[in-house]
PDB file of C-alpha atoms in Angstrom:
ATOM      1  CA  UNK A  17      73.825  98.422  15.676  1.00 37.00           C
ATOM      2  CA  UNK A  18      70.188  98.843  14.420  1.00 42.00           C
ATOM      3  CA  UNK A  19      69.476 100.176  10.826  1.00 53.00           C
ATOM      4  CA  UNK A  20      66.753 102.204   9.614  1.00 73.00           C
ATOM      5  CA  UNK A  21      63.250 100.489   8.337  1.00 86.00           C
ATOM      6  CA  UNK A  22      62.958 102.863   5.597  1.00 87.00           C
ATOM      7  CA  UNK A  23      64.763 104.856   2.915  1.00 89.00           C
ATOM      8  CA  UNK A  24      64.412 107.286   0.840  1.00 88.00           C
ATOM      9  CA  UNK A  25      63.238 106.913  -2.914  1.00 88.00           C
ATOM     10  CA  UNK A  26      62.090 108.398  -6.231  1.00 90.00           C
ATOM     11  CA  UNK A  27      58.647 107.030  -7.676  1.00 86.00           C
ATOM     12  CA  UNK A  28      56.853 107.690 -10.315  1.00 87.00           C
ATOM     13  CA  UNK A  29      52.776 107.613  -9.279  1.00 81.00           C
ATOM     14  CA  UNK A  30      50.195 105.717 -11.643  1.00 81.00           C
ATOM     15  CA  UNK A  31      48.141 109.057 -11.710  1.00 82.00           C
ATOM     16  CA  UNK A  32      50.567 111.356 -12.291  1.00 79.00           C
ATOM     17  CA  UNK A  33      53.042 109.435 -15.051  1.00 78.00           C
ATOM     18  CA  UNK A  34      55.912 111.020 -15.858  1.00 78.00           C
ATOM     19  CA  UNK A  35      56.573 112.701 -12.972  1.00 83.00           C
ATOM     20  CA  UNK A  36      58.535 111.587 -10.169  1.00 87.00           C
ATOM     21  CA  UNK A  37      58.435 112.453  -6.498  1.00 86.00           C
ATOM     22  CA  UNK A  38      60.162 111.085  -3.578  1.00 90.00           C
ATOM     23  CA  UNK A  39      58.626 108.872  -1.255  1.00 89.00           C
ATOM     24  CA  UNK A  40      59.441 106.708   1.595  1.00 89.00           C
ATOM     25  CA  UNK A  41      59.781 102.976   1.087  1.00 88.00           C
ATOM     26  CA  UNK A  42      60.273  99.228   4.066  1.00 90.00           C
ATOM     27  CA  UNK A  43      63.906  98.513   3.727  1.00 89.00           C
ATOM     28  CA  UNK A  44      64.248  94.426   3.132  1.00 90.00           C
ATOM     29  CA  UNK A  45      67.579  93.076   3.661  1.00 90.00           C
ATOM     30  CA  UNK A  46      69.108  89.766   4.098  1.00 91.00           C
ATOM     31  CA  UNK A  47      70.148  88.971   8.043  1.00 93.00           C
ATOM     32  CA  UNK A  48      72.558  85.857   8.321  1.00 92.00           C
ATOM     33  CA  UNK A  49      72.472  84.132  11.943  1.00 93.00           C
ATOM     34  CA  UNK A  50      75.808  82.745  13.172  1.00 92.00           C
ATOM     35  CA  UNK A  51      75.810  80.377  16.298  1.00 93.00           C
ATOM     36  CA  UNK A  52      78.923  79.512  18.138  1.00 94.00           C
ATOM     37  CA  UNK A  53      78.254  76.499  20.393  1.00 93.00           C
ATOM     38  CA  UNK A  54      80.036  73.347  21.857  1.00 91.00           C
ATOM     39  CA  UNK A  55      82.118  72.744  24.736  1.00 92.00           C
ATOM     40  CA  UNK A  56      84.871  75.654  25.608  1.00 90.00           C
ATOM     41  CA  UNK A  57      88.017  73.451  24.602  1.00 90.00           C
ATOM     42  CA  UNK A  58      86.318  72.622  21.082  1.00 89.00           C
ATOM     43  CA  UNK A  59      83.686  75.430  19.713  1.00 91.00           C
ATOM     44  CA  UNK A  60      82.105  75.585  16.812  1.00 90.00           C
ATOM     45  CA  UNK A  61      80.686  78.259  14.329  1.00 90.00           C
ATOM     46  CA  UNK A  62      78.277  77.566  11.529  1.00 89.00           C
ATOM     47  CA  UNK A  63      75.986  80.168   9.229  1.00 89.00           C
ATOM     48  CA  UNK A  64      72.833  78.821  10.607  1.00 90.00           C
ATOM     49  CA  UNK A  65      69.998  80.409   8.791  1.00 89.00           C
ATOM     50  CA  UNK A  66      69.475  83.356   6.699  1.00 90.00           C
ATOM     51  CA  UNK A  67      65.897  85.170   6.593  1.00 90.00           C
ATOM     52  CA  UNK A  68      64.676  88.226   4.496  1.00 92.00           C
ATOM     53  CA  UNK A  69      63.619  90.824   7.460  1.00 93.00           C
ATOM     54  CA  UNK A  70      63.160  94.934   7.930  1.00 93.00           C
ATOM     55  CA  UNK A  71      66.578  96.209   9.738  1.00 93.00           C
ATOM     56  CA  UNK A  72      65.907  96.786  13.270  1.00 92.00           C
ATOM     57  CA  UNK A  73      65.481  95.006  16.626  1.00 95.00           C
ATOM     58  CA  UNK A  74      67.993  92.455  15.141  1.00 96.00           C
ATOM     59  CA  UNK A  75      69.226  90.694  18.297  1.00 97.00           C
ATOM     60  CA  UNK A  76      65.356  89.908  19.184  1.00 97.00           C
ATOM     61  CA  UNK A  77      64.363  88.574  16.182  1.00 97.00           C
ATOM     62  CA  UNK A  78      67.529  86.057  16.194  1.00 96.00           C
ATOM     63  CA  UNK A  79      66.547  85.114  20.041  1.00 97.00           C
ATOM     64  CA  UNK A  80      63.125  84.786  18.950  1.00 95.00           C
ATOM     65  CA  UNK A  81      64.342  83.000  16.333  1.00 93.00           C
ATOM     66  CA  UNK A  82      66.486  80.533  18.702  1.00 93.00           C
ATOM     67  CA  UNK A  83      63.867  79.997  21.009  1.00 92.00           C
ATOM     68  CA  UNK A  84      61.401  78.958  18.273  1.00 87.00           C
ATOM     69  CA  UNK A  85      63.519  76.680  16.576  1.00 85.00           C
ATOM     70  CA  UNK A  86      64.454  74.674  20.034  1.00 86.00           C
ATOM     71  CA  UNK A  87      67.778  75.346  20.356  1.00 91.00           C
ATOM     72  CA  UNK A  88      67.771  77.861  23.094  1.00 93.00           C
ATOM     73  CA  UNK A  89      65.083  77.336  26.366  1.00 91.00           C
ATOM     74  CA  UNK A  90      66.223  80.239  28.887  1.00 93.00           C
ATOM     75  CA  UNK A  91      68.057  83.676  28.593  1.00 94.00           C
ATOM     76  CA  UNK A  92      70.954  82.519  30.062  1.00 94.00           C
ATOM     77  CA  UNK A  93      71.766  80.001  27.139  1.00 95.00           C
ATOM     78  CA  UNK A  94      72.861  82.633  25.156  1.00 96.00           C
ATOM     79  CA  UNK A  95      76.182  84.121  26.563  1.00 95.00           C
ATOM     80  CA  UNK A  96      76.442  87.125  23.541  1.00 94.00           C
ATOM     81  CA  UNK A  97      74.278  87.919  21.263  1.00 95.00           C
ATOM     82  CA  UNK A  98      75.617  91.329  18.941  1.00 93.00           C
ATOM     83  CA  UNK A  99      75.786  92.008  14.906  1.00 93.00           C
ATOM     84  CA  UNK A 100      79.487  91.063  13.809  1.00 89.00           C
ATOM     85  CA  UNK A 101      81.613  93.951  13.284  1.00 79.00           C
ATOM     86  CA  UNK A 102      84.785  92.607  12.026  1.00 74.00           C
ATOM     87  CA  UNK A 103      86.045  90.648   8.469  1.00 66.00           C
ATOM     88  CA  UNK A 104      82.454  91.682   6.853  1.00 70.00           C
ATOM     89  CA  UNK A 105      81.702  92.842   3.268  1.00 73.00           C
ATOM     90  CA  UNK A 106      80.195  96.441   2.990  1.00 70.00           C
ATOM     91  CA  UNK A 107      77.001  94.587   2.446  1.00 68.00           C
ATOM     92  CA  UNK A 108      77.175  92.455   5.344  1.00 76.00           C
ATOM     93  CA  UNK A 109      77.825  95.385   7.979  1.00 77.00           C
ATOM     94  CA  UNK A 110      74.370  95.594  10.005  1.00 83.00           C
ATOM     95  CA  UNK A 111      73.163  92.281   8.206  1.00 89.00           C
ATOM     96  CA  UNK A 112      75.053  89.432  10.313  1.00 93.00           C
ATOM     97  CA  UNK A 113      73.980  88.539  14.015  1.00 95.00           C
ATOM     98  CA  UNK A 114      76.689  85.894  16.142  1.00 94.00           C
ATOM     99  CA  UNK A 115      74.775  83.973  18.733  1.00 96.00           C
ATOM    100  CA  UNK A 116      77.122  82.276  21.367  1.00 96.00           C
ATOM    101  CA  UNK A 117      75.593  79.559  23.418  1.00 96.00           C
ATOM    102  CA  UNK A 118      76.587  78.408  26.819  1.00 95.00           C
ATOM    103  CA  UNK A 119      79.359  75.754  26.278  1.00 94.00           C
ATOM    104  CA  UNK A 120      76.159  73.130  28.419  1.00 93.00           C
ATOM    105  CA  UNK A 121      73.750  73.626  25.308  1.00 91.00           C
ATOM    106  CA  UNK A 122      74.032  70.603  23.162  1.00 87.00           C
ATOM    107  CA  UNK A 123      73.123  71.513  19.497  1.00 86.00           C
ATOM    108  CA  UNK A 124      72.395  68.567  17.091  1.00 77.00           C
ATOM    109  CA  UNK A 125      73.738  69.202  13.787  1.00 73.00           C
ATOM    110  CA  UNK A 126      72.094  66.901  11.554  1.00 68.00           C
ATOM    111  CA  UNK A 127      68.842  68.126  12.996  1.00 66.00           C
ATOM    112  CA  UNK A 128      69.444  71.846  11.929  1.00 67.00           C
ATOM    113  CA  UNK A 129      70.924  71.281   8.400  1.00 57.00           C
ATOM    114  CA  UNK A 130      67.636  71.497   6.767  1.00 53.00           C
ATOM    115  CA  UNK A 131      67.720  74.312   4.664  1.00 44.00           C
ATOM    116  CA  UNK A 132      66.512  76.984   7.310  1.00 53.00           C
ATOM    117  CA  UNK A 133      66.702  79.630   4.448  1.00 46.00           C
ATOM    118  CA  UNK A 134      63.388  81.826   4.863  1.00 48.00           C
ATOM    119  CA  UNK A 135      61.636  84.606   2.664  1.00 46.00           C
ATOM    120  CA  UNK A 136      59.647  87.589   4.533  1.00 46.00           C
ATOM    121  CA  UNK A 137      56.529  85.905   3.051  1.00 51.00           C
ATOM    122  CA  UNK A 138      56.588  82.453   4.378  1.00 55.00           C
ATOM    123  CA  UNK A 139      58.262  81.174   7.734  1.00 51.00           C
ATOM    124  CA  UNK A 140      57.929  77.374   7.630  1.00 53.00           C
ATOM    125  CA  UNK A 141      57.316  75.658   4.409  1.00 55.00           C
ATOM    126  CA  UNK A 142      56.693  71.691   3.390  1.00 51.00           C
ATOM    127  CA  UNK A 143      54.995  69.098   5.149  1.00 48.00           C
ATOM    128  CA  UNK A 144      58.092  67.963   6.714  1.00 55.00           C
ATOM    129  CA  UNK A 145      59.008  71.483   8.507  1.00 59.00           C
ATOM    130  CA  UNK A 146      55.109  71.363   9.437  1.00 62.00           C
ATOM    131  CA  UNK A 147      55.626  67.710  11.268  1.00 65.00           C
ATOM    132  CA  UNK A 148      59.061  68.784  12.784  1.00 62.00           C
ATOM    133  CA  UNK A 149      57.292  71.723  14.305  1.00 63.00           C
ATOM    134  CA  UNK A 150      54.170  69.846  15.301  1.00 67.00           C
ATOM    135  CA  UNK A 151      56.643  67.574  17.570  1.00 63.00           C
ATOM    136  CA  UNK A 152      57.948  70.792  18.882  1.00 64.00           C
ATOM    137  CA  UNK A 153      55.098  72.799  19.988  1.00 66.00           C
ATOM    138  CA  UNK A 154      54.497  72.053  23.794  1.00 67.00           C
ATOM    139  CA  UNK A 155      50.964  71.214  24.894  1.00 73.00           C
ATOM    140  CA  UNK A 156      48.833  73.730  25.237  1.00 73.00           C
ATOM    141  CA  UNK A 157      47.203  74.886  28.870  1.00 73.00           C
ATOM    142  CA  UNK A 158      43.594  76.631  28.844  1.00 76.00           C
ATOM    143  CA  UNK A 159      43.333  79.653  30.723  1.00 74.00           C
ATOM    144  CA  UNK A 160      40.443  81.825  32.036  1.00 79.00           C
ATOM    145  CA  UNK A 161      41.602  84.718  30.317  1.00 82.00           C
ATOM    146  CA  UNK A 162      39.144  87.681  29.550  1.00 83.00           C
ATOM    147  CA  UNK A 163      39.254  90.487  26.782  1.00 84.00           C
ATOM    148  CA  UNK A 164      36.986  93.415  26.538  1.00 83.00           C
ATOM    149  CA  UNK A 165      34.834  92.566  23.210  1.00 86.00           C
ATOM    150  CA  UNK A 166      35.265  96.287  22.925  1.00 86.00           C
ATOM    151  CA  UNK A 167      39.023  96.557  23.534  1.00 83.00           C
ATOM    152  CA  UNK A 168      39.670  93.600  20.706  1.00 86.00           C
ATOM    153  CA  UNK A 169      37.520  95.558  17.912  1.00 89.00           C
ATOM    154  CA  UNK A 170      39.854  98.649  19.095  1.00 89.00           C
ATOM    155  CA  UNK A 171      43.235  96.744  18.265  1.00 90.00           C
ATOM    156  CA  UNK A 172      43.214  97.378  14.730  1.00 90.00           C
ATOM    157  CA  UNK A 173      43.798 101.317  15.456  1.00 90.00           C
ATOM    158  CA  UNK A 174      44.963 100.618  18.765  1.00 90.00           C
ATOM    159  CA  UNK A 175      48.268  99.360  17.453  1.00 91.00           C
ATOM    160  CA  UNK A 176      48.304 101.552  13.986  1.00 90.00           C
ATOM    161  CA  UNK A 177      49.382 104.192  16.701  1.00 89.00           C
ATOM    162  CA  UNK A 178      52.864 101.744  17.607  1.00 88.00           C
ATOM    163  CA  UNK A 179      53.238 101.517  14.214  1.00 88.00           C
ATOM    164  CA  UNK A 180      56.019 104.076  13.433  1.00 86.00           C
ATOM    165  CA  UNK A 181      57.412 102.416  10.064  1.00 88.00           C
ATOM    166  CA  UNK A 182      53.579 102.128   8.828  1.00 84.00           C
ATOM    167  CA  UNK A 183      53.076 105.653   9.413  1.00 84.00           C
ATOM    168  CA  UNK A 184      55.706 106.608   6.729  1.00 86.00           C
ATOM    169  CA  UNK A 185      55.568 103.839   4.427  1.00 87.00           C
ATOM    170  CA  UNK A 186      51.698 102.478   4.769  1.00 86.00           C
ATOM    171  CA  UNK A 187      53.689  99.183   3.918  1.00 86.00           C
ATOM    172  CA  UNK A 188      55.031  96.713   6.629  1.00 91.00           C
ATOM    173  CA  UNK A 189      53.157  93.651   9.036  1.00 93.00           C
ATOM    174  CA  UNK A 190      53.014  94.571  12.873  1.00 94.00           C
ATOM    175  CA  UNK A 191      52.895  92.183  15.784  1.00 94.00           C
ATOM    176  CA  UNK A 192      52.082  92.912  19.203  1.00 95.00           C
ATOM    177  CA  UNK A 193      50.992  92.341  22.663  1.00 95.00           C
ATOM    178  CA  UNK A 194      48.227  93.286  24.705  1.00 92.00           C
ATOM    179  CA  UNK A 195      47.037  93.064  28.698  1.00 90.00           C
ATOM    180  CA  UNK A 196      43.631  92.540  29.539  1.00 87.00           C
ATOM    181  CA  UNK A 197      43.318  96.206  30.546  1.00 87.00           C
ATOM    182  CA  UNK A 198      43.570  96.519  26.532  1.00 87.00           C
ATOM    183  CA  UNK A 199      46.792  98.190  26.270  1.00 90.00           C
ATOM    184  CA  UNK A 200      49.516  97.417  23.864  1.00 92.00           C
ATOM    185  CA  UNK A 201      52.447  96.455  25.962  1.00 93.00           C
ATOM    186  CA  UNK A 202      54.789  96.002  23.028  1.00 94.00           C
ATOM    187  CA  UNK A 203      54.984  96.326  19.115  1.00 95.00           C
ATOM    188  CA  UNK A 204      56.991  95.410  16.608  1.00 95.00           C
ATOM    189  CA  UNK A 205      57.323  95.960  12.984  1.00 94.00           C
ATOM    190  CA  UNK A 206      58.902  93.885   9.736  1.00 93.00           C
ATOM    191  CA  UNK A 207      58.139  93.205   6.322  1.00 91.00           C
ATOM    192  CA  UNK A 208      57.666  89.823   7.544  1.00 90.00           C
ATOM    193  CA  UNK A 209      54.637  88.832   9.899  1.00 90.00           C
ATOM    194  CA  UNK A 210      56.568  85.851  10.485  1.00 91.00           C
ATOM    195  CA  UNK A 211      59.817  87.667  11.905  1.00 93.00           C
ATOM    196  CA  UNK A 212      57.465  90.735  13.711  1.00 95.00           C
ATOM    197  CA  UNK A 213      55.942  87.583  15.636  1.00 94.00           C
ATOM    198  CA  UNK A 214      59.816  86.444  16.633  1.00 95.00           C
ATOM    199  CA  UNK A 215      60.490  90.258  17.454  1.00 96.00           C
ATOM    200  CA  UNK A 216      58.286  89.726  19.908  1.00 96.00           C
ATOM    201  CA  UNK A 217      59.012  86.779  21.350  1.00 95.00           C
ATOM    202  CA  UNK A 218      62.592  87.395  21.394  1.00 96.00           C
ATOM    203  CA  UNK A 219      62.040  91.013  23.171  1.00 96.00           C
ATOM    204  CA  UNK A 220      59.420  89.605  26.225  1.00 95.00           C
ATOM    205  CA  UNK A 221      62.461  86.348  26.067  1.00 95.00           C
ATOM    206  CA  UNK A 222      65.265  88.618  26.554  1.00 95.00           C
ATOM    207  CA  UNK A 223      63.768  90.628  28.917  1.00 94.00           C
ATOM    208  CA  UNK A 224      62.750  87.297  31.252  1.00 92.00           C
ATOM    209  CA  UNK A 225      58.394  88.280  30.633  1.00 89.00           C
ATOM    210  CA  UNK A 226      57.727  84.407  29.761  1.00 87.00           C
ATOM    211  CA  UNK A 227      55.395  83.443  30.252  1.00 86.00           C
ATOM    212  CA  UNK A 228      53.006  85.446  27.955  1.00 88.00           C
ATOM    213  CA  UNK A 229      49.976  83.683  28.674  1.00 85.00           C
ATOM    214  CA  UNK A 230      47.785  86.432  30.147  1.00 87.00           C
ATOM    215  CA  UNK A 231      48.813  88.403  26.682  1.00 90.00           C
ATOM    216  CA  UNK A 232      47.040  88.858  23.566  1.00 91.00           C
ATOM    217  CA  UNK A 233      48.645  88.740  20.476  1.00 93.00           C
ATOM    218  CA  UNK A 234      47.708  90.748  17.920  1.00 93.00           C
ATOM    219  CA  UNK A 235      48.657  90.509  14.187  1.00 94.00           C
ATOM    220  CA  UNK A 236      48.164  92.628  10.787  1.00 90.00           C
ATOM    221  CA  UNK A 237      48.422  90.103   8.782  1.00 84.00           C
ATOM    222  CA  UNK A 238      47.335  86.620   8.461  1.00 78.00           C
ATOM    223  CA  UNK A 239      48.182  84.013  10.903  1.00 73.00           C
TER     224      UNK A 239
END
């Protein structure tokens, strides 16, 4: 189930007050991730984060999600991943992702019950989310990598032309990657730079493209 990025509006513009005239705005909604985990004779279910994200390429931003946090390492560890369909408030439908694990995936949960509640402007907040992630981020290995000077002074536009929501709104982050040949291999878009960055992931995790260290990554917005 995927929602649209935009809608449809009435605005009134600064040099022309008075008058209104419809125009197309980024849609920001609330997505709530569910995980179902634990051994198959005693599973559990808990509401494990919620983050503020454009509707659309829901299931990779929760893997994405996963995969950043630590609780997920391959694919496979997720045995469904779908929006909820059933016992939801009109507001929910579209807005509420389950994640089952593989009954072998050992969740710890007095290490996820700090508030993982996000806004599309900021992903990890606090010194102690910045020290939990530090321990988390595996060490880096240099590569001999290349990019065309050229081809990197070209992303800017190169991507604009991926950018569907942009084109109609003028309004929303992108994140996406790019070969060595300087070719955009994927995009994403969100209100969030944060969650376009776990679009990604999520999309080259899902599909098994790890590892994405011959890839650029490109960003509109701050890192």
């Amino acid at each position: 189930m995927v929602n649209s990025g935009v809608t449809n509006t009435e605005v009134i513009r600064s040099n022309d007050p008075g008058t209104s005239a419809p125009d197309l705005l980024v849609v920001e909604e609330p997505l709530q991730i569910r995980l179902n985990y634990g051994p198959l004779d005693h599973r559990h279910e808990m509401d494990l984060a919620i983050t503020m994200r454009t509707p659309g390429h829901d299931l990779e931003l929760v893997a994405g999600f996963l995969l950043s946090e630590g609780i997920i390492s391959e694919p496979s560890d997720l045995v469904h991943l779908q929006h909820c369909q059933k016992e939801l408030k009109a507001e929910e439908v579209g807005n509420v992702v389950r994640a089952e694990l593989r009954p072998e995936i050992v969740v710890d949960e007095k290490d996820l019950k700090r508030n993982f509640y996000s806004t599309s402007s900021c992903g990890v907040c606090g010194k102690g989310s910045i020290e939990q992630l530090c321990k988390s981020i595996p060490e880096r290995a240099l590569r001999e990598i290349q990019f065309n000077q050229n081809d990197i002074q070209s992303l800017p536009e190169l991507v604009r032309g991926n950018q569907v929501n942009f084109s109609h709104t003028g309004g929303i982050h992108a994140a996406a990657l790019i070969n060595t040949k300087g070719e955009v291999t994927l995009c994403r878009e969100d209100i969030g730079r944060h969650n376009a960055v776990d679009k990604i992931i999520g999309a080259a995790f899902l599909k098994e493209d790890f590892p994405l260290d011959e890839q650029l990554l490109f960003l509109s917005g701050r890192v």
